[in-house]
Each structure stands twice: as structure tokens, then as C-alpha cells.
Amino acid sequence: MTTTDENTVPAIEPLAAEQSPRLEWAKHAPEVWKAMLRLDKAATQGLDPKLSELVKIRASQLNHCAFCLDMHTKDALAAGESVERIVQLAAWEESRHFYTEKELAAIELTEAVTVLTDGFVPDEVYGKAAAHFGEAELAQLISAIAVINTWNRFGVTCRLTPGHYRPGQHA
């Protein structure tokens, strides 16, 4: 905010102009969009909704997908997640005490699957996740991580515009 002198009300600086999407891919590939919605629903089936949203937020942070960050932050809040845990997620390694060991294993697996710079998911990371999730739930978690990474790629490539999503809009 800026102000002209002590006796005036602070002026609010205008926000930057909103970018338009490069491509409304869902409009031009509606069958892919519908299939992705079905895949997303199938991938998260049986997962705790708050955990699922934390995973989606963390992957979206890593992939710099503003559209998905907007969506999944709002969905996490609607599912009862705390603002504090959402904010701390970007620095989860220094904020471990905000999360359960199971959530930490899921977050760490999310990072390993999302950032494949070494070309593989380390055995230690996979082992931690396997210790906290049964095989069926682990398969769902891996599926959810893969699906959000796909959504992120659509979002960043098409430069989808954040800020307009309402919780549950695509449910």
C-alpha cells in the first residue's frame, strides 16, 4: 500500500493484470478432460481426503502449477485442513512436527515421484511409504501422485489461470 500523507487513507495499489490461458485444453479435448476427472476420482478412492489434498498441493508447489495450487488449497480448506499445515507444506522438512509420520512418508514419496532428477524413486523413500501404507493404499497413493503430476503438466503448459476455482467445483 502507498499513502500520500499521514492524514489520508492509504491507497491500494492495483493488482497486476490477470493472464489469459494459452489454451483452454479441456474445451478442445473434452474426452481427455472427462477421462482425467474419472482417473482422478479412481486414483484418490480410499485415500484420506486431507492427505490427498496435501499430496496434490505439494506436487503442485514443486511443478509451479498456480492453477492446481489454487484449486487444491481451497479443496484442502473445505476438507477441514488447517491453514497452518498448508502454509508449512512448502517447508515440510523444517516443519515435520506439523505432520504425522504417515503424512511425512506420503509427502516425501510425492517429492520423489514428482522430481525424477535421479531417474528413480529411492528405496528408502519407497520403504518409508510402504511401512505406513498397505499395498492397496500405497497403490492408490502412487496413482494420486501420478495423476496430479499429469494435471500439473496441463496447467503449466496451457497456463491455466488461478483464482476462479470454487471448492468441489469438479467433484
PDB file of C-alpha atoms in Angstrom:
ATOM      1  CA  MET A   1       0.000   0.000   0.000  1.00  0.00           C
ATOM      2  CA  THR A   2       1.053   3.563  -0.579  1.00  0.00           C
ATOM      3  CA  THR A   3      -0.021   6.730   1.198  1.00  0.00           C
ATOM      4  CA  THR A   4       0.262  10.399   0.336  1.00  0.00           C
ATOM      5  CA  ASP A   5       0.498  11.789   3.907  1.00  0.00           C
ATOM      6  CA  GLU A   6      -0.347  10.877   7.499  1.00  0.00           C
ATOM      7  CA  ASN A   7      -3.946  12.203   7.339  1.00  0.00           C
ATOM      8  CA  THR A   8      -5.174  10.306   4.299  1.00  0.00           C
ATOM      9  CA  VAL A   9      -6.445   6.790   3.915  1.00  0.00           C
ATOM     10  CA  PRO A  10      -3.813   4.511   2.396  1.00  0.00           C
ATOM     11  CA  ALA A  11      -4.295   3.986  -1.321  1.00  0.00           C
ATOM     12  CA  ILE A  12      -4.374   0.411  -2.539  1.00  0.00           C
ATOM     13  CA  GLU A  13      -2.068  -0.321  -5.421  1.00  0.00           C
ATOM     14  CA  PRO A  14      -3.797  -2.026  -8.354  1.00  0.00           C
ATOM     15  CA  LEU A  15      -3.154  -5.692  -8.887  1.00  0.00           C
ATOM     16  CA  ALA A  16      -1.237  -6.911 -11.909  1.00  0.00           C
ATOM     17  CA  ALA A  17      -3.330  -7.858 -14.911  1.00  0.00           C
ATOM     18  CA  GLU A  18      -4.588 -11.435 -14.982  1.00  0.00           C
ATOM     19  CA  GLN A  19      -3.027 -13.607 -17.655  1.00  0.00           C
ATOM     20  CA  SER A  20      -5.297 -15.384 -20.068  1.00  0.00           C
ATOM     21  CA  PRO A  21      -4.803 -19.114 -20.558  1.00  0.00           C
ATOM     22  CA  ARG A  22      -2.692 -20.079 -23.552  1.00  0.00           C
ATOM     23  CA  LEU A  23      -5.170 -22.781 -24.441  1.00  0.00           C
ATOM     24  CA  GLU A  24      -8.436 -23.948 -22.946  1.00  0.00           C
ATOM     25  CA  TRP A  25      -7.388 -27.560 -23.421  1.00  0.00           C
ATOM     26  CA  ALA A  26     -10.453 -29.046 -21.701  1.00  0.00           C
ATOM     27  CA  LYS A  27     -12.678 -27.286 -24.247  1.00  0.00           C
ATOM     28  CA  HIS A  28     -10.679 -28.667 -27.172  1.00  0.00           C
ATOM     29  CA  ALA A  29     -10.023 -32.132 -25.714  1.00  0.00           C
ATOM     30  CA  PRO A  30     -13.208 -32.778 -23.723  1.00  0.00           C
ATOM     31  CA  GLU A  31     -12.880 -36.551 -23.755  1.00  0.00           C
ATOM     32  CA  VAL A  32      -9.380 -36.331 -22.291  1.00  0.00           C
ATOM     33  CA  TRP A  33     -10.647 -33.920 -19.624  1.00  0.00           C
ATOM     34  CA  LYS A  34     -13.517 -36.265 -18.730  1.00  0.00           C
ATOM     35  CA  ALA A  35     -11.144 -39.230 -18.617  1.00  0.00           C
ATOM     36  CA  MET A  36      -8.783 -37.276 -16.348  1.00  0.00           C
ATOM     37  CA  LEU A  37     -11.653 -36.479 -13.981  1.00  0.00           C
ATOM     38  CA  ARG A  38     -12.560 -40.178 -13.833  1.00  0.00           C
ATOM     39  CA  LEU A  39      -8.903 -41.142 -13.371  1.00  0.00           C
ATOM     40  CA  ASP A  40      -8.502 -38.573 -10.579  1.00  0.00           C
ATOM     41  CA  LYS A  41     -11.567 -39.914  -8.773  1.00  0.00           C
ATOM     42  CA  ALA A  42     -10.329 -43.504  -9.142  1.00  0.00           C
ATOM     43  CA  ALA A  43      -6.795 -42.618  -8.020  1.00  0.00           C
ATOM     44  CA  THR A  44      -7.905 -40.953  -4.791  1.00  0.00           C
ATOM     45  CA  GLN A  45     -10.519 -43.563  -3.875  1.00  0.00           C
ATOM     46  CA  GLY A  46      -9.841 -44.861  -0.379  1.00  0.00           C
ATOM     47  CA  LEU A  47      -7.302 -42.147   0.480  1.00  0.00           C
ATOM     48  CA  ASP A  48      -7.922 -39.740   3.330  1.00  0.00           C
ATOM     49  CA  PRO A  49      -9.186 -36.524   1.650  1.00  0.00           C
ATOM     50  CA  LYS A  50      -6.847 -34.274   3.668  1.00  0.00           C
ATOM     51  CA  LEU A  51      -3.829 -36.450   2.831  1.00  0.00           C
ATOM     52  CA  SER A  52      -4.839 -36.495  -0.815  1.00  0.00           C
ATOM     53  CA  GLU A  53      -5.012 -32.697  -0.887  1.00  0.00           C
ATOM     54  CA  LEU A  54      -1.636 -32.325   0.871  1.00  0.00           C
ATOM     55  CA  VAL A  55      -0.089 -34.560  -1.795  1.00  0.00           C
ATOM     56  CA  LYS A  56      -1.737 -32.557  -4.572  1.00  0.00           C
ATOM     57  CA  ILE A  57      -0.594 -29.264  -3.075  1.00  0.00           C
ATOM     58  CA  ARG A  58       2.998 -30.456  -2.619  1.00  0.00           C
ATOM     59  CA  ALA A  59       3.283 -31.780  -6.168  1.00  0.00           C
ATOM     60  CA  SER A  60       1.744 -28.560  -7.488  1.00  0.00           C
ATOM     61  CA  GLN A  61       4.256 -26.499  -5.499  1.00  0.00           C
ATOM     62  CA  LEU A  62       7.127 -28.483  -6.994  1.00  0.00           C
ATOM     63  CA  ASN A  63       5.695 -28.169 -10.500  1.00  0.00           C
ATOM     64  CA  HIS A  64       4.855 -24.461 -10.094  1.00  0.00           C
ATOM     65  CA  CYS A  65       1.234 -25.022 -11.099  1.00  0.00           C
ATOM     66  CA  ALA A  66      -0.600 -21.965  -9.791  1.00  0.00           C
ATOM     67  CA  PHE A  67      -3.978 -23.195 -11.042  1.00  0.00           C
ATOM     68  CA  CYS A  68      -3.690 -26.501  -9.148  1.00  0.00           C
ATOM     69  CA  LEU A  69      -2.315 -24.746  -6.045  1.00  0.00           C
ATOM     70  CA  ASP A  70      -5.389 -22.525  -6.019  1.00  0.00           C
ATOM     71  CA  MET A  71      -7.734 -25.474  -6.504  1.00  0.00           C
ATOM     72  CA  HIS A  72      -6.216 -27.889  -4.021  1.00  0.00           C
ATOM     73  CA  THR A  73      -5.580 -25.320  -1.322  1.00  0.00           C
ATOM     74  CA  LYS A  74      -9.273 -24.407  -1.459  1.00  0.00           C
ATOM     75  CA  ASP A  75     -10.312 -28.076  -1.508  1.00  0.00           C
ATOM     76  CA  ALA A  76      -8.000 -28.827   1.443  1.00  0.00           C
ATOM     77  CA  LEU A  77      -9.516 -25.996   3.462  1.00  0.00           C
ATOM     78  CA  ALA A  78     -13.006 -27.232   2.569  1.00  0.00           C
ATOM     79  CA  ALA A  79     -11.993 -30.738   3.747  1.00  0.00           C
ATOM     80  CA  GLY A  80     -11.003 -29.275   7.120  1.00  0.00           C
ATOM     81  CA  GLU A  81      -7.254 -28.923   6.635  1.00  0.00           C
ATOM     82  CA  SER A  82      -5.648 -26.096   8.621  1.00  0.00           C
ATOM     83  CA  VAL A  83      -4.140 -23.013   7.035  1.00  0.00           C
ATOM     84  CA  GLU A  84      -1.026 -23.556   9.144  1.00  0.00           C
ATOM     85  CA  ARG A  85      -0.348 -27.042   7.756  1.00  0.00           C
ATOM     86  CA  ILE A  86      -0.983 -25.872   4.187  1.00  0.00           C
ATOM     87  CA  VAL A  87       1.400 -22.924   4.587  1.00  0.00           C
ATOM     88  CA  GLN A  88       4.101 -25.073   6.199  1.00  0.00           C
ATOM     89  CA  LEU A  89       3.923 -27.693   3.441  1.00  0.00           C
ATOM     90  CA  ALA A  90       6.380 -25.771   1.262  1.00  0.00           C
ATOM     91  CA  ALA A  91       8.961 -26.207   4.057  1.00  0.00           C
ATOM     92  CA  TRP A  92       7.794 -29.574   5.397  1.00  0.00           C
ATOM     93  CA  GLU A  93      11.309 -30.816   6.119  1.00  0.00           C
ATOM     94  CA  GLU A  94      11.777 -27.991   8.624  1.00  0.00           C
ATOM     95  CA  SER A  95       8.155 -28.248   9.791  1.00  0.00           C
ATOM     96  CA  ARG A  96       7.909 -32.013  10.318  1.00  0.00           C
ATOM     97  CA  HIS A  97       6.150 -31.556  13.658  1.00  0.00           C
ATOM     98  CA  PHE A  98       3.007 -30.368  11.847  1.00  0.00           C
ATOM     99  CA  TYR A  99       2.516 -33.780  10.197  1.00  0.00           C
ATOM    100  CA  THR A 100       2.134 -37.417  11.163  1.00  0.00           C
ATOM    101  CA  GLU A 101       4.800 -39.932  10.180  1.00  0.00           C
ATOM    102  CA  LYS A 102       2.357 -41.363   7.630  1.00  0.00           C
ATOM    103  CA  GLU A 103       1.780 -37.933   6.094  1.00  0.00           C
ATOM    104  CA  LEU A 104       5.530 -37.282   6.014  1.00  0.00           C
ATOM    105  CA  ALA A 105       6.066 -40.581   4.181  1.00  0.00           C
ATOM    106  CA  ALA A 106       3.405 -39.575   1.631  1.00  0.00           C
ATOM    107  CA  ILE A 107       4.873 -36.085   1.180  1.00  0.00           C
ATOM    108  CA  GLU A 108       8.381 -37.478   0.740  1.00  0.00           C
ATOM    109  CA  LEU A 109       7.114 -40.038  -1.784  1.00  0.00           C
ATOM    110  CA  THR A 110       5.301 -37.237  -3.616  1.00  0.00           C
ATOM    111  CA  GLU A 111       8.573 -35.346  -3.972  1.00  0.00           C
ATOM    112  CA  ALA A 112      10.465 -38.427  -5.142  1.00  0.00           C
ATOM    113  CA  VAL A 113       7.840 -39.298  -7.771  1.00  0.00           C
ATOM    114  CA  THR A 114       7.457 -35.669  -8.900  1.00  0.00           C
ATOM    115  CA  VAL A 115      11.133 -34.727  -9.130  1.00  0.00           C
ATOM    116  CA  LEU A 116      12.760 -37.589 -11.004  1.00  0.00           C
ATOM    117  CA  THR A 117      16.124 -35.894 -11.495  1.00  0.00           C
ATOM    118  CA  ASP A 118      17.965 -39.055 -10.450  1.00  0.00           C
ATOM    119  CA  GLY A 119      15.705 -41.156 -12.641  1.00  0.00           C
ATOM    120  CA  PHE A 120      14.240 -43.285  -9.855  1.00  0.00           C
ATOM    121  CA  VAL A 121      12.400 -43.248  -6.548  1.00  0.00           C
ATOM    122  CA  PRO A 122      14.939 -44.105  -3.820  1.00  0.00           C
ATOM    123  CA  ASP A 123      14.384 -47.396  -1.988  1.00  0.00           C
ATOM    124  CA  GLU A 124      14.499 -45.595   1.379  1.00  0.00           C
ATOM    125  CA  VAL A 125      11.659 -43.252   0.391  1.00  0.00           C
ATOM    126  CA  TYR A 126       9.565 -46.078  -1.033  1.00  0.00           C
ATOM    127  CA  GLY A 127      10.271 -48.184   2.061  1.00  0.00           C
ATOM    128  CA  LYS A 128       9.042 -45.452   4.408  1.00  0.00           C
ATOM    129  CA  ALA A 129       5.816 -45.171   2.447  1.00  0.00           C
ATOM    130  CA  ALA A 130       5.385 -48.949   2.332  1.00  0.00           C
ATOM    131  CA  ALA A 131       5.807 -49.063   6.116  1.00  0.00           C
ATOM    132  CA  HIS A 132       2.860 -46.680   6.608  1.00  0.00           C
ATOM    133  CA  PHE A 133       0.519 -47.745   3.809  1.00  0.00           C
ATOM    134  CA  GLY A 134      -0.840 -51.172   2.957  1.00  0.00           C
ATOM    135  CA  GLU A 135      -0.214 -52.304  -0.612  1.00  0.00           C
ATOM    136  CA  ALA A 136      -3.668 -51.279  -1.871  1.00  0.00           C
ATOM    137  CA  GLU A 137      -3.491 -47.855  -0.220  1.00  0.00           C
ATOM    138  CA  LEU A 138       0.090 -47.374  -1.444  1.00  0.00           C
ATOM    139  CA  ALA A 139      -1.033 -48.183  -4.982  1.00  0.00           C
ATOM    140  CA  GLN A 140      -3.765 -45.539  -4.643  1.00  0.00           C
ATOM    141  CA  LEU A 141      -1.263 -43.017  -3.277  1.00  0.00           C
ATOM    142  CA  ILE A 142       1.155 -43.605  -6.163  1.00  0.00           C
ATOM    143  CA  SER A 143      -1.766 -43.270  -8.571  1.00  0.00           C
ATOM    144  CA  ALA A 144      -2.862 -39.991  -6.967  1.00  0.00           C
ATOM    145  CA  ILE A 145       0.687 -38.621  -7.229  1.00  0.00           C
ATOM    146  CA  ALA A 146       0.929 -39.611 -10.898  1.00  0.00           C
ATOM    147  CA  VAL A 147      -2.455 -38.063 -11.689  1.00  0.00           C
ATOM    148  CA  ILE A 148      -1.722 -34.701 -10.028  1.00  0.00           C
ATOM    149  CA  ASN A 149       1.559 -34.547 -11.917  1.00  0.00           C
ATOM    150  CA  THR A 150      -0.391 -35.015 -15.148  1.00  0.00           C
ATOM    151  CA  TRP A 151      -2.875 -32.293 -14.154  1.00  0.00           C
ATOM    152  CA  ASN A 152       0.059 -30.003 -13.321  1.00  0.00           C
ATOM    153  CA  ARG A 153       1.522 -30.500 -16.763  1.00  0.00           C
ATOM    154  CA  PHE A 154      -1.750 -29.457 -18.382  1.00  0.00           C
ATOM    155  CA  GLY A 155      -1.952 -26.457 -16.049  1.00  0.00           C
ATOM    156  CA  VAL A 156       1.554 -25.102 -16.573  1.00  0.00           C
ATOM    157  CA  THR A 157       1.676 -25.838 -20.298  1.00  0.00           C
ATOM    158  CA  CYS A 158      -1.664 -24.186 -21.007  1.00  0.00           C
ATOM    159  CA  ARG A 159      -1.039 -21.521 -18.328  1.00  0.00           C
ATOM    160  CA  LEU A 160      -4.415 -22.037 -16.710  1.00  0.00           C
ATOM    161  CA  THR A 161      -5.482 -19.018 -14.663  1.00  0.00           C
ATOM    162  CA  PRO A 162      -5.737 -19.443 -10.881  1.00  0.00           C
ATOM    163  CA  GLY A 163      -8.191 -17.657  -8.635  1.00  0.00           C
ATOM    164  CA  HIS A 164     -11.582 -18.651 -10.021  1.00  0.00           C
ATOM    165  CA  TYR A 165     -11.992 -22.176  -8.644  1.00  0.00           C
ATOM    166  CA  ARG A 166     -14.651 -22.921  -6.030  1.00  0.00           C
ATOM    167  CA  PRO A 167     -14.178 -25.895  -3.674  1.00  0.00           C
ATOM    168  CA  GLY A 168     -15.724 -29.060  -5.078  1.00  0.00           C
ATOM    169  CA  GLN A 169     -16.346 -27.470  -8.476  1.00  0.00           C
ATOM    170  CA  HIS A 170     -15.081 -30.517 -10.381  1.00  0.00           C
ATOM    171  CA  ALA A 171     -16.333 -33.176  -7.964  1.00  0.00           C
TER     172      ALA A 171
END
